[in-house]
mmCIF file of C-alpha atoms and ligand atoms in Angstrom:
data_model
loop_
_atom_site.group_PDB
_atom_site.id
_atom_site.type_symbol
_atom_site.label_atom_id
_atom_site.label_comp_id
_atom_site.label_asym_id
_atom_site.label_seq_id
_atom_site.Cartn_x
_atom_site.Cartn_y
_atom_site.Cartn_z
ATOM 1 C CA MET A 201 -16.451 14.369 9.048
ATOM 2 C CA LYS A 202 -13.355 16.233 7.138
ATOM 3 C CA GLN A 203 -11.812 15.557 4.098
ATOM 4 C CA ILE A 204 -7.677 15.263 5.101
ATOM 5 C CA SER A 205 -6.609 14.512 1.299
ATOM 6 C CA SER A 206 -7.906 13.269 -1.961
ATOM 7 C CA GLY A 207 -10.617 10.998 -1.328
ATOM 8 C CA ILE A 208 -9.532 10.474 2.058
ATOM 9 C CA PHE A 209 -12.090 11.172 5.186
ATOM 10 C CA LYS A 210 -11.254 11.436 8.717
ATOM 11 C CA ASP A 211 -14.167 11.965 12.047
ATOM 12 C CA GLU A 212 -12.206 11.305 15.336
ATOM 13 C CA ASN A 213 -9.873 8.985 14.892
ATOM 14 C CA ARG A 214 -11.588 7.215 11.816
ATOM 15 C CA LEU A 215 -10.722 6.840 8.775
ATOM 16 C CA TYR A 216 -13.094 6.350 5.456
ATOM 17 C CA THR A 217 -12.540 6.121 1.700
ATOM 18 C CA LYS A 218 -15.230 7.390 -0.666
ATOM 19 C CA ASN A 219 -16.697 4.248 -1.704
ATOM 20 C CA LEU A 220 -16.120 3.366 -5.534
ATOM 21 C CA ILE A 221 -18.911 0.979 -6.003
ATOM 22 C CA LEU A 222 -21.601 2.187 -3.903
ATOM 23 C CA GLY A 223 -23.156 -0.216 -1.521
ATOM 24 C CA LYS A 224 -20.321 -3.043 -1.866
ATOM 25 C CA ARG A 225 -18.314 -3.444 1.341
ATOM 26 C CA VAL A 226 -14.677 -5.393 0.737
ATOM 27 C CA TYR A 227 -14.093 -6.681 4.122
ATOM 28 C CA GLY A 228 -17.049 -6.319 6.197
ATOM 29 C CA GLU A 229 -16.378 -2.617 6.743
ATOM 30 C CA LYS A 230 -19.021 0.132 7.723
ATOM 31 C CA LEU A 231 -20.726 2.175 5.062
ATOM 32 C CA VAL A 232 -21.750 5.706 5.929
ATOM 33 C CA ASP A 233 -23.640 7.927 3.996
ATOM 34 C CA VAL A 234 -22.539 11.524 4.034
ATOM 35 C CA LYS A 235 -24.936 13.449 1.591
ATOM 36 C CA ASP A 236 -24.643 12.161 -1.870
ATOM 37 C CA THR A 237 -21.390 10.342 -0.824
ATOM 38 C CA GLN A 238 -20.899 6.852 0.566
ATOM 39 C CA LEU A 239 -17.559 6.491 2.705
ATOM 40 C CA ARG A 240 -16.225 2.934 3.859
ATOM 41 C CA GLU A 241 -14.378 2.717 7.042
ATOM 42 C CA TRP A 242 -10.838 1.927 6.640
ATOM 43 C CA ASP A 243 -9.697 -0.244 9.580
ATOM 44 C CA PRO A 244 -6.047 0.371 10.713
ATOM 45 C CA THR A 245 -5.674 -2.967 12.406
ATOM 46 C CA ARG A 246 -6.289 -4.143 8.920
ATOM 47 C CA SER A 247 -4.168 -1.755 6.567
ATOM 48 C CA LYS A 248 -0.688 -0.571 7.421
ATOM 49 C CA LEU A 249 -1.499 2.471 5.286
ATOM 50 C CA ALA A 250 -4.610 3.341 7.071
ATOM 51 C CA ALA A 251 -2.301 2.808 10.567
ATOM 52 C CA ALA A 252 0.620 5.193 8.985
ATOM 53 C CA ILE A 253 -2.148 8.014 7.734
ATOM 54 C CA LEU A 254 -3.679 8.027 11.700
ATOM 55 C CA ASN A 255 -0.028 7.751 13.084
ATOM 56 C CA GLY A 256 0.812 11.279 11.043
ATOM 57 C CA MET A 257 2.512 10.326 8.027
ATOM 58 C CA ASN A 258 3.708 14.115 6.495
ATOM 59 C CA ILE A 259 2.545 13.317 3.062
ATOM 60 C CA ASN A 260 0.214 10.796 1.249
ATOM 61 C CA PRO A 261 1.563 10.831 -2.665
ATOM 62 C CA ILE A 262 -1.628 8.484 -3.528
ATOM 63 C CA LYS A 263 -4.071 10.607 -5.296
ATOM 64 C CA GLU A 264 -6.821 10.517 -7.591
ATOM 65 C CA GLY A 265 -5.804 9.430 -10.753
ATOM 66 C CA SER A 266 -2.409 7.848 -9.505
ATOM 67 C CA LYS A 267 -0.963 4.879 -11.063
ATOM 68 C CA VAL A 268 -0.081 2.407 -8.486
ATOM 69 C CA LEU A 269 2.212 -0.478 -8.518
ATOM 70 C CA TYR A 270 1.253 -2.651 -5.384
ATOM 71 C CA LEU A 271 3.384 -5.467 -4.550
ATOM 72 C CA GLY A 272 1.688 -8.227 -2.188
ATOM 73 C CA ALA A 273 -1.530 -7.695 -2.488
ATOM 74 C CA SER A 274 -3.027 -10.398 -0.326
ATOM 75 C CA THR A 275 -6.882 -10.380 -0.181
ATOM 76 C CA GLY A 276 -7.036 -6.863 -1.364
ATOM 77 C CA THR A 277 -8.102 -4.987 2.082
ATOM 78 C CA THR A 278 -5.585 -2.260 1.046
ATOM 79 C CA PRO A 279 -5.696 -2.227 -2.484
ATOM 80 C CA SER A 280 -9.313 -1.494 -2.402
ATOM 81 C CA HIS A 281 -9.028 1.357 -0.551
ATOM 82 C CA ILE A 282 -6.368 3.050 -3.313
ATOM 83 C CA SER A 283 -8.955 1.947 -5.543
ATOM 84 C CA ASP A 284 -11.384 4.267 -3.962
ATOM 85 C CA ILE A 285 -8.772 7.036 -3.887
ATOM 86 C CA VAL A 286 -7.214 6.582 -7.304
ATOM 87 C CA GLY A 287 -10.899 6.497 -8.800
ATOM 88 C CA PRO A 288 -11.732 5.577 -12.268
ATOM 89 C CA LYS A 289 -8.777 7.680 -13.687
ATOM 90 C CA GLY A 290 -6.417 5.779 -11.715
ATOM 91 C CA ILE A 291 -5.267 2.298 -11.633
ATOM 92 C CA VAL A 292 -3.826 -0.164 -9.160
ATOM 93 C CA TYR A 293 -1.510 -3.080 -10.682
ATOM 94 C CA CYS A 294 -1.910 -5.596 -7.747
ATOM 95 C CA LEU A 295 0.695 -8.360 -7.822
ATOM 96 C CA GLU A 296 0.304 -11.426 -5.584
ATOM 97 C CA PHE A 297 1.974 -14.907 -5.808
ATOM 98 C CA ALA A 298 -0.378 -16.963 -3.527
ATOM 99 C CA GLU A 299 -2.859 -18.191 -5.442
ATOM 100 C CA ARG A 300 -5.671 -18.592 -2.830
ATOM 101 C CA VAL A 301 -5.363 -15.230 -1.640
ATOM 102 C CA PHE A 302 -5.206 -13.929 -4.785
ATOM 103 C CA ARG A 303 -9.029 -15.418 -6.063
ATOM 104 C CA SER A 304 -10.471 -12.634 -3.785
ATOM 105 C CA VAL A 305 -8.490 -9.840 -5.902
ATOM 106 C CA VAL A 306 -9.921 -11.159 -9.031
ATOM 107 C CA GLU A 307 -13.298 -11.208 -7.622
ATOM 108 C CA LEU A 308 -12.374 -7.624 -6.463
ATOM 109 C CA GLN A 309 -11.803 -6.710 -9.946
ATOM 110 C CA LYS A 310 -15.007 -7.630 -11.458
ATOM 111 C CA ASP A 311 -16.559 -4.479 -9.752
ATOM 112 C CA ARG A 312 -13.359 -2.086 -9.582
ATOM 113 C CA LYS A 313 -12.147 -1.820 -12.823
ATOM 114 C CA ASN A 314 -9.096 0.212 -11.582
ATOM 115 C CA ILE A 315 -7.721 -2.959 -10.349
ATOM 116 C CA ALA A 316 -5.729 -4.863 -12.337
ATOM 117 C CA PRO A 317 -4.554 -8.139 -10.693
ATOM 118 C CA ILE A 318 -1.491 -10.347 -11.401
ATOM 119 C CA LEU A 319 -0.653 -13.467 -10.176
ATOM 120 C CA VAL A 320 3.036 -13.356 -10.263
ATOM 121 C CA ASP A 321 6.371 -13.238 -7.900
ATOM 122 C CA ALA A 322 7.657 -9.879 -7.225
ATOM 123 C CA ARG A 323 11.475 -10.969 -7.494
ATOM 124 C CA LYS A 324 10.667 -11.298 -11.267
ATOM 125 C CA PRO A 325 10.001 -7.738 -12.613
ATOM 126 C CA GLU A 326 10.674 -9.165 -16.047
ATOM 127 C CA GLU A 327 7.285 -11.477 -16.059
ATOM 128 C CA TYR A 328 5.529 -8.300 -16.115
ATOM 129 C CA SER A 329 8.009 -5.863 -17.549
ATOM 130 C CA TRP A 330 4.691 -4.517 -20.034
ATOM 131 C CA ILE A 331 3.397 -2.548 -17.096
ATOM 132 C CA GLU A 332 3.356 0.885 -17.403
ATOM 133 C CA GLU A 333 5.740 3.633 -15.429
ATOM 134 C CA CYS A 334 3.974 4.324 -12.057
ATOM 135 C CA ASP A 335 3.422 7.359 -9.574
ATOM 136 C CA ILE A 336 3.489 4.999 -6.716
ATOM 137 C CA VAL A 337 5.024 2.023 -5.494
ATOM 138 C CA TYR A 338 3.469 0.487 -2.687
ATOM 139 C CA VAL A 339 4.953 -2.375 -0.920
ATOM 140 C CA ASP A 340 3.964 -5.105 1.906
ATOM 141 C CA ILE A 341 5.162 -8.487 1.217
ATOM 142 C CA ALA A 342 7.276 -9.227 4.656
ATOM 143 C CA GLN A 343 9.871 -10.854 3.271
ATOM 144 C CA PRO A 344 13.427 -10.548 4.000
ATOM 145 C CA ASP A 345 14.896 -8.993 1.333
ATOM 146 C CA GLU A 346 11.807 -6.894 0.971
ATOM 147 C CA THR A 347 13.978 -3.641 0.309
ATOM 148 C CA GLU A 348 15.923 -5.172 -2.104
ATOM 149 C CA ILE A 349 12.697 -6.204 -4.426
ATOM 150 C CA SER A 350 11.318 -2.927 -3.718
ATOM 151 C CA ILE A 351 14.627 -1.031 -5.403
ATOM 152 C CA ARG A 352 14.654 -3.400 -8.137
ATOM 153 C CA ASN A 353 10.867 -2.708 -8.772
ATOM 154 C CA ALA A 354 10.983 0.997 -8.327
ATOM 155 C CA LYS A 355 14.149 1.234 -10.774
ATOM 156 C CA GLU A 356 11.811 -0.673 -13.594
ATOM 157 C CA PHE A 357 8.375 0.742 -12.503
ATOM 158 C CA LEU A 358 8.737 4.013 -10.735
ATOM 159 C CA LYS A 359 8.232 7.509 -12.617
ATOM 160 C CA PHE A 360 11.301 10.081 -11.711
ATOM 161 C CA ASN A 361 10.141 11.741 -8.379
ATOM 162 C CA GLY A 362 7.739 9.383 -7.727
ATOM 163 C CA TYR A 363 7.160 7.992 -4.186
ATOM 164 C CA MET A 364 7.759 4.381 -2.864
ATOM 165 C CA LEU A 365 6.105 3.518 0.205
ATOM 166 C CA ILE A 366 7.285 0.461 2.171
ATOM 167 C CA ALA A 367 5.768 -1.414 5.067
ATOM 168 C CA ILE A 368 8.645 -2.673 6.959
ATOM 169 C CA LYS A 369 7.862 -5.831 9.017
ATOM 170 C CA SER A 370 10.841 -5.673 11.458
ATOM 171 C CA ARG A 371 10.509 -9.121 12.330
ATOM 172 C CA SER A 372 10.629 -10.659 8.907
ATOM 173 C CA ILE A 373 13.833 -8.829 8.303
ATOM 174 C CA ASP A 374 15.678 -9.882 11.531
ATOM 175 C CA VAL A 375 14.146 -11.325 14.292
ATOM 176 C CA THR A 376 17.053 -11.172 16.569
ATOM 177 C CA LYS A 377 17.526 -7.113 15.774
ATOM 178 C CA ASP A 378 15.922 -4.366 17.425
ATOM 179 C CA PRO A 379 12.910 -3.258 15.251
ATOM 180 C CA LYS A 380 14.230 0.459 15.399
ATOM 181 C CA GLN A 381 18.070 -0.827 14.255
ATOM 182 C CA VAL A 382 16.373 -2.917 11.356
ATOM 183 C CA TYR A 383 14.406 0.500 10.024
ATOM 184 C CA LYS A 384 17.718 2.609 10.171
ATOM 185 C CA GLU A 385 19.446 -0.576 7.888
ATOM 186 C CA GLU A 386 16.790 -0.521 5.270
ATOM 187 C CA LYS A 387 16.825 3.423 5.220
ATOM 188 C CA ILE A 388 20.346 3.212 4.470
ATOM 189 C CA LYS A 389 19.792 0.622 1.703
ATOM 190 C CA LEU A 390 17.494 2.912 0.291
ATOM 191 C CA GLN A 391 19.650 5.847 0.123
ATOM 192 C CA GLU A 392 22.622 4.015 -0.812
ATOM 193 C CA SER A 393 20.433 3.662 -4.106
ATOM 194 C CA ASP A 394 19.312 6.983 -4.292
ATOM 195 C CA PHE A 395 16.412 7.101 -2.894
ATOM 196 C CA GLU A 396 15.456 10.349 -0.463
ATOM 197 C CA ILE A 397 13.643 9.466 2.731
ATOM 198 C CA VAL A 398 10.554 11.462 3.049
ATOM 199 C CA ASP A 399 9.395 10.161 6.168
ATOM 200 C CA ILE A 400 9.280 6.783 8.778
ATOM 201 C CA ILE A 401 6.210 6.248 10.459
ATOM 202 C CA ASN A 402 6.260 3.582 13.545
ATOM 203 C CA LEU A 403 2.898 1.919 13.290
ATOM 204 C CA GLU A 404 2.159 0.991 16.592
ATOM 205 C CA PRO A 405 -0.383 0.543 18.308
ATOM 206 C CA TYR A 406 -1.754 -0.873 15.385
ATOM 207 C CA GLU A 407 0.798 -3.254 14.064
ATOM 208 C CA LYS A 408 3.782 -4.048 16.296
ATOM 209 C CA ASP A 409 7.208 -4.084 15.294
ATOM 210 C CA HIS A 410 6.135 -2.456 12.000
ATOM 211 C CA ALA A 411 7.276 0.809 9.929
ATOM 212 C CA MET A 412 6.320 2.891 6.999
ATOM 213 C CA ILE A 413 9.114 4.072 5.105
ATOM 214 C CA VAL A 414 7.817 6.598 2.808
ATOM 215 C CA CYS A 415 10.593 7.720 0.073
ATOM 216 C CA LYS A 416 11.246 9.250 -3.285
ATOM 217 C CA LYS A 417 12.909 8.338 -6.346
HETATM 218 C C1 SAM B 1848 1.315 -8.878 4.916
HETATM 219 S S1 SAM B 1848 0.057 -9.262 3.330
HETATM 220 C C2 SAM B 1848 -0.161 -8.035 2.489
HETATM 221 C C3 SAM B 1848 -1.499 -7.372 2.963
HETATM 222 C C4 SAM B 1848 -2.036 -6.080 1.870
HETATM 223 N N1 SAM B 1848 -0.827 -5.679 1.430
HETATM 224 C C5 SAM B 1848 -3.248 -5.495 2.635
HETATM 225 O O1 SAM B 1848 -2.468 -4.633 3.343
HETATM 226 O O2 SAM B 1848 -4.233 -5.859 2.393
HETATM 227 C C6 SAM B 1848 1.976 -9.930 2.713
HETATM 228 C C7 SAM B 1848 1.429 -10.411 1.044
HETATM 229 O O3 SAM B 1848 2.430 -10.608 0.222
HETATM 230 C C8 SAM B 1848 2.588 -11.623 -0.744
HETATM 231 N N2 SAM B 1848 4.001 -11.801 -0.861
HETATM 232 C C9 SAM B 1848 4.895 -12.179 -0.258
HETATM 233 N N3 SAM B 1848 6.143 -12.458 -1.111
HETATM 234 C C10 SAM B 1848 5.736 -12.129 -2.400
HETATM 235 C C11 SAM B 1848 6.346 -12.138 -3.758
HETATM 236 N N4 SAM B 1848 7.831 -12.029 -3.446
HETATM 237 N N5 SAM B 1848 5.670 -11.901 -4.640
HETATM 238 C C12 SAM B 1848 4.278 -11.780 -4.590
HETATM 239 N N6 SAM B 1848 3.931 -11.516 -3.608
HETATM 240 C C13 SAM B 1848 4.316 -11.690 -2.315
HETATM 241 C C14 SAM B 1848 2.257 -12.850 0.381
HETATM 242 O O4 SAM B 1848 1.529 -13.997 -0.272
HETATM 243 C C15 SAM B 1848 1.011 -12.060 0.887
HETATM 244 O O5 SAM B 1848 -0.320 -12.098 0.748
#
Protein backbone atom coordinates (compact mmCIF):
# COMPACT_ATOMS: atom_id res chain seq x y z
CA MET A 1 0.00 0.00 0.00
CA LYS A 2 1.46 3.35 -1.07
CA GLN A 3 0.27 6.90 -0.35
CA ILE A 4 0.06 8.66 -3.74
CA SER A 5 -1.22 12.09 -2.63
CA SER A 6 -2.91 13.82 0.28
CA GLY A 7 -5.23 11.18 1.84
CA ILE A 8 -5.15 8.84 -1.20
CA PHE A 9 -3.58 5.37 -1.20
CA LYS A 10 -2.94 2.84 -3.96
CA ASP A 11 -2.27 -0.87 -3.96
CA GLU A 12 -1.68 -2.28 -7.46
CA ASN A 13 -4.74 -1.00 -9.35
CA ARG A 14 -6.95 -0.32 -6.32
CA LEU A 15 -7.47 3.12 -4.82
CA TYR A 16 -8.38 3.97 -1.23
CA THR A 17 -9.05 7.04 0.90
CA LYS A 18 -8.45 7.29 4.63
CA ASN A 19 -11.82 6.70 6.29
CA LEU A 20 -12.92 9.80 8.19
CA ILE A 21 -15.57 7.84 10.12
CA LEU A 22 -14.07 4.60 11.47
CA GLY A 23 -16.08 1.47 10.72
CA LYS A 24 -18.61 3.25 8.47
CA ARG A 25 -19.20 2.31 4.82
CA VAL A 26 -21.03 4.63 2.41
CA TYR A 27 -21.89 2.37 -0.57
CA GLY A 28 -20.89 -1.14 0.50
CA GLU A 29 -17.19 -0.58 -0.21
CA LYS A 30 -14.42 -2.63 1.38
CA LEU A 31 -12.70 -1.33 4.54
CA VAL A 32 -9.04 -2.20 5.09
CA ASP A 33 -7.14 -1.64 8.33
CA VAL A 34 -3.48 -0.72 7.88
CA LYS A 35 -1.66 -0.20 11.19
CA ASP A 36 -3.67 2.54 12.97
CA THR A 37 -5.40 3.80 9.79
CA GLN A 38 -8.58 2.58 8.17
CA LEU A 39 -8.88 2.85 4.39
CA ARG A 40 -12.03 2.79 2.23
CA GLU A 41 -11.77 1.27 -1.21
CA TRP A 42 -12.63 3.80 -3.93
CA ASP A 43 -14.46 2.23 -6.87
CA PRO A 44 -13.48 3.79 -10.24
CA THR A 45 -16.66 2.44 -11.86
CA ARG A 46 -18.72 4.42 -9.30
CA SER A 47 -16.58 7.56 -9.14
CA LYS A 48 -15.17 9.51 -12.10
CA LEU A 49 -12.57 11.16 -9.89
CA ALA A 50 -11.16 7.73 -8.97
CA ALA A 51 -11.22 6.77 -12.68
CA ALA A 52 -9.29 9.95 -13.59
CA ILE A 53 -6.66 9.29 -10.89
CA LEU A 54 -6.19 5.67 -11.97
CA ASN A 55 -5.89 6.84 -15.60
CA GLY A 56 -2.98 9.11 -14.67
CA MET A 57 -4.44 12.57 -13.97
CA ASN A 58 -1.29 14.69 -13.77
CA ILE A 59 -2.37 16.71 -10.74
CA ASN A 60 -4.84 16.20 -7.91
CA PRO A 61 -5.42 19.62 -6.41
CA ILE A 62 -7.87 18.32 -3.75
CA LYS A 63 -5.91 18.16 -0.49
CA GLU A 64 -6.29 18.09 3.27
CA GLY A 65 -8.07 21.30 4.29
CA SER A 66 -9.41 22.12 0.79
CA LYS A 67 -12.73 23.90 0.43
CA VAL A 68 -14.68 22.24 -2.38
CA LEU A 69 -17.83 23.32 -4.20
CA TYR A 70 -19.33 20.11 -5.62
CA LEU A 71 -22.04 20.39 -8.30
CA GLY A 72 -24.15 17.22 -8.78
CA ALA A 73 -23.58 15.32 -5.51
CA SER A 74 -26.19 12.62 -6.28
CA THR A 75 -26.19 10.06 -3.41
CA GLY A 76 -22.75 11.22 -2.23
CA THR A 77 -20.40 8.46 -3.43
CA THR A 78 -17.59 10.72 -4.73
CA PRO A 79 -18.35 13.49 -2.19
CA SER A 80 -17.74 10.95 0.60
CA HIS A 81 -14.22 10.23 -0.71
CA ILE A 82 -13.53 13.95 -1.11
CA SER A 83 -14.75 14.35 2.49
CA ASP A 84 -12.12 11.75 3.52
CA ILE A 85 -9.39 13.62 1.61
CA VAL A 86 -10.13 17.15 2.83
CA GLY A 87 -10.61 15.91 6.42
CA PRO A 88 -12.03 17.86 9.37
CA LYS A 89 -10.32 21.12 8.38
CA GLY A 90 -11.86 21.11 4.88
CA ILE A 91 -15.43 21.38 3.63
CA VAL A 92 -17.44 19.98 0.72
CA TYR A 93 -20.47 22.06 -0.29
CA CYS A 94 -22.65 19.42 -1.98
CA LEU A 95 -25.19 20.85 -4.44
CA GLU A 96 -27.92 18.60 -5.80
CA PHE A 97 -31.36 19.39 -7.23
CA ALA A 98 -33.01 15.93 -7.13
CA GLU A 99 -34.69 15.53 -3.76
CA ARG A 100 -34.68 11.70 -3.74
CA VAL A 101 -30.89 11.33 -4.02
CA PHE A 102 -30.28 14.44 -1.91
CA ARG A 103 -31.69 12.59 1.14
CA SER A 104 -28.65 10.27 1.09
CA VAL A 105 -26.30 13.27 1.24
CA VAL A 106 -28.23 14.58 4.25
CA GLU A 107 -27.79 11.14 5.90
CA LEU A 108 -24.06 11.27 5.12
CA GLN A 109 -23.76 14.66 6.79
CA LYS A 110 -24.96 13.21 10.12
CA ASP A 111 -21.52 11.59 10.56
CA ARG A 112 -19.43 13.67 8.19
CA LYS A 113 -19.47 17.17 9.55
CA ASN A 114 -17.36 18.49 6.65
CA ILE A 115 -20.23 17.87 4.21
CA ALA A 116 -22.73 20.69 3.65
CA PRO A 117 -25.74 19.42 1.62
CA ILE A 118 -27.58 22.11 -0.37
CA LEU A 119 -30.78 21.31 -2.31
CA VAL A 120 -30.55 23.75 -5.18
CA ASP A 121 -30.21 24.11 -8.96
CA ALA A 122 -26.56 24.77 -9.93
CA ARG A 123 -27.88 27.06 -12.69
CA LYS A 124 -28.89 29.55 -9.99
CA PRO A 125 -25.76 30.66 -8.11
CA GLU A 126 -27.69 33.67 -6.80
CA GLU A 127 -29.62 31.22 -4.55
CA TYR A 128 -26.44 30.12 -2.74
CA SER A 129 -24.42 33.31 -2.94
CA TRP A 130 -23.60 32.94 0.80
CA ILE A 131 -21.06 30.16 0.03
CA GLU A 132 -17.45 31.23 0.63
CA GLU A 133 -14.75 31.25 -2.08
CA CYS A 134 -13.46 27.71 -2.65
CA ASP A 135 -10.12 26.14 -3.65
CA ILE A 136 -11.85 23.66 -5.95
CA VAL A 137 -15.01 23.51 -8.05
CA TYR A 138 -15.90 19.90 -8.96
CA VAL A 139 -18.66 19.37 -11.54
CA ASP A 140 -20.51 16.18 -12.46
CA ILE A 141 -24.01 17.15 -13.59
CA ALA A 142 -24.31 15.53 -17.06
CA GLN A 143 -26.15 18.48 -18.60
CA PRO A 144 -25.85 19.81 -22.17
CA ASP A 145 -24.79 23.21 -20.79
CA GLU A 146 -22.49 21.72 -18.12
CA THR A 147 -19.45 23.79 -19.14
CA GLU A 148 -21.43 27.06 -19.11
CA ILE A 149 -22.84 26.19 -15.64
CA SER A 150 -19.31 25.33 -14.45
CA ILE A 151 -17.88 28.63 -15.71
CA ARG A 152 -20.65 30.64 -14.05
CA ASN A 153 -20.04 28.90 -10.72
CA ALA A 154 -16.27 29.20 -10.96
CA LYS A 155 -16.53 32.93 -11.70
CA GLU A 156 -18.62 33.32 -8.55
CA PHE A 157 -17.01 30.89 -6.10
CA LEU A 158 -13.55 29.75 -7.26
CA LYS A 159 -10.46 31.46 -5.87
CA PHE A 160 -7.99 32.95 -8.35
CA ASN A 161 -5.49 30.15 -9.14
CA GLY A 162 -8.05 27.61 -7.90
CA TYR A 163 -8.78 24.44 -9.88
CA MET A 164 -11.96 23.24 -11.54
CA LEU A 165 -12.55 19.58 -12.44
CA ILE A 166 -15.38 18.85 -14.88
CA ALA A 167 -16.55 15.30 -15.64
CA ILE A 168 -17.75 15.56 -19.24
CA LYS A 169 -20.31 13.04 -20.48
CA SER A 170 -20.03 13.39 -24.23
CA ARG A 171 -23.49 11.96 -24.95
CA SER A 172 -25.20 14.47 -22.65
CA ILE A 173 -23.64 17.32 -24.60
CA ASP A 174 -24.15 16.01 -28.14
CA VAL A 175 -25.00 12.39 -28.83
CA THR A 176 -24.28 12.77 -32.57
CA LYS A 177 -20.69 14.02 -32.20
CA ASP A 178 -17.44 12.11 -31.79
CA PRO A 179 -16.57 12.36 -28.03
CA LYS A 180 -13.09 13.74 -28.90
CA GLN A 181 -14.73 16.60 -30.79
CA VAL A 182 -17.02 17.31 -27.81
CA TYR A 183 -14.03 17.42 -25.37
CA LYS A 184 -12.23 19.78 -27.76
CA GLU A 185 -15.20 22.14 -28.01
CA GLU A 186 -15.69 22.23 -24.22
CA LYS A 187 -11.95 22.87 -23.79
CA ILE A 188 -12.16 25.87 -26.17
CA LYS A 189 -15.13 27.31 -24.21
CA LEU A 190 -13.05 27.14 -21.03
CA GLN A 191 -10.01 28.74 -22.67
CA GLU A 192 -12.16 31.54 -24.08
CA SER A 193 -13.34 32.19 -20.52
CA ASP A 194 -9.72 32.53 -19.32
CA PHE A 195 -9.27 29.07 -17.82
CA GLU A 196 -5.93 27.35 -18.33
CA ILE A 197 -6.35 23.70 -19.33
CA VAL A 198 -4.15 21.56 -17.07
CA ASP A 199 -5.16 18.07 -18.16
CA ILE A 200 -7.84 16.13 -20.05
CA ILE A 201 -8.17 12.50 -19.01
CA ASN A 202 -10.19 9.91 -20.88
CA LEU A 203 -12.16 7.84 -18.33
CA GLU A 204 -12.39 4.59 -20.31
CA PRO A 205 -12.57 1.68 -19.50
CA TYR A 206 -14.30 2.79 -16.29
CA GLU A 207 -16.76 5.20 -17.97
CA LYS A 208 -17.52 5.07 -21.69
CA ASP A 209 -17.45 8.38 -23.61
CA HIS A 210 -16.44 10.42 -20.55
CA ALA A 211 -13.44 12.66 -19.87
CA MET A 212 -12.29 14.71 -16.90
CA ILE A 213 -11.14 18.23 -17.74
CA VAL A 214 -8.87 19.82 -15.13
CA CYS A 215 -8.43 23.57 -15.50
CA LYS A 216 -7.18 26.53 -13.53
CA LYS A 217 -8.74 29.97 -13.05
C1 LIG B 1 -23.79 11.68 -12.72
S1 LIG B 1 -24.67 12.11 -11.29
C2 LIG B 1 -23.43 12.57 -10.14
C3 LIG B 1 -22.67 11.43 -9.47
C4 LIG B 1 -21.81 11.92 -8.33
N1 LIG B 1 -21.06 13.09 -8.72
C5 LIG B 1 -20.81 10.89 -7.82
O1 LIG B 1 -19.74 10.75 -8.41
O2 LIG B 1 -21.07 10.26 -6.80
C6 LIG B 1 -25.30 13.70 -11.76
C7 LIG B 1 -26.12 14.38 -10.67
O3 LIG B 1 -26.22 15.76 -11.00
C8 LIG B 1 -27.49 16.22 -10.61
N2 LIG B 1 -27.77 17.46 -11.37
C9 LIG B 1 -27.93 17.58 -12.71
N3 LIG B 1 -28.16 18.87 -13.03
C10 LIG B 1 -28.13 19.59 -11.88
C11 LIG B 1 -28.31 20.97 -11.59
N4 LIG B 1 -28.55 21.87 -12.54
N5 LIG B 1 -28.20 21.36 -10.30
C12 LIG B 1 -27.96 20.46 -9.31
N6 LIG B 1 -27.80 19.13 -9.53
C13 LIG B 1 -27.88 18.70 -10.81
C14 LIG B 1 -28.42 15.06 -10.94
O4 LIG B 1 -29.64 15.13 -10.22
C15 LIG B 1 -27.57 13.85 -10.56
O5 LIG B 1 -27.81 13.43 -9.24
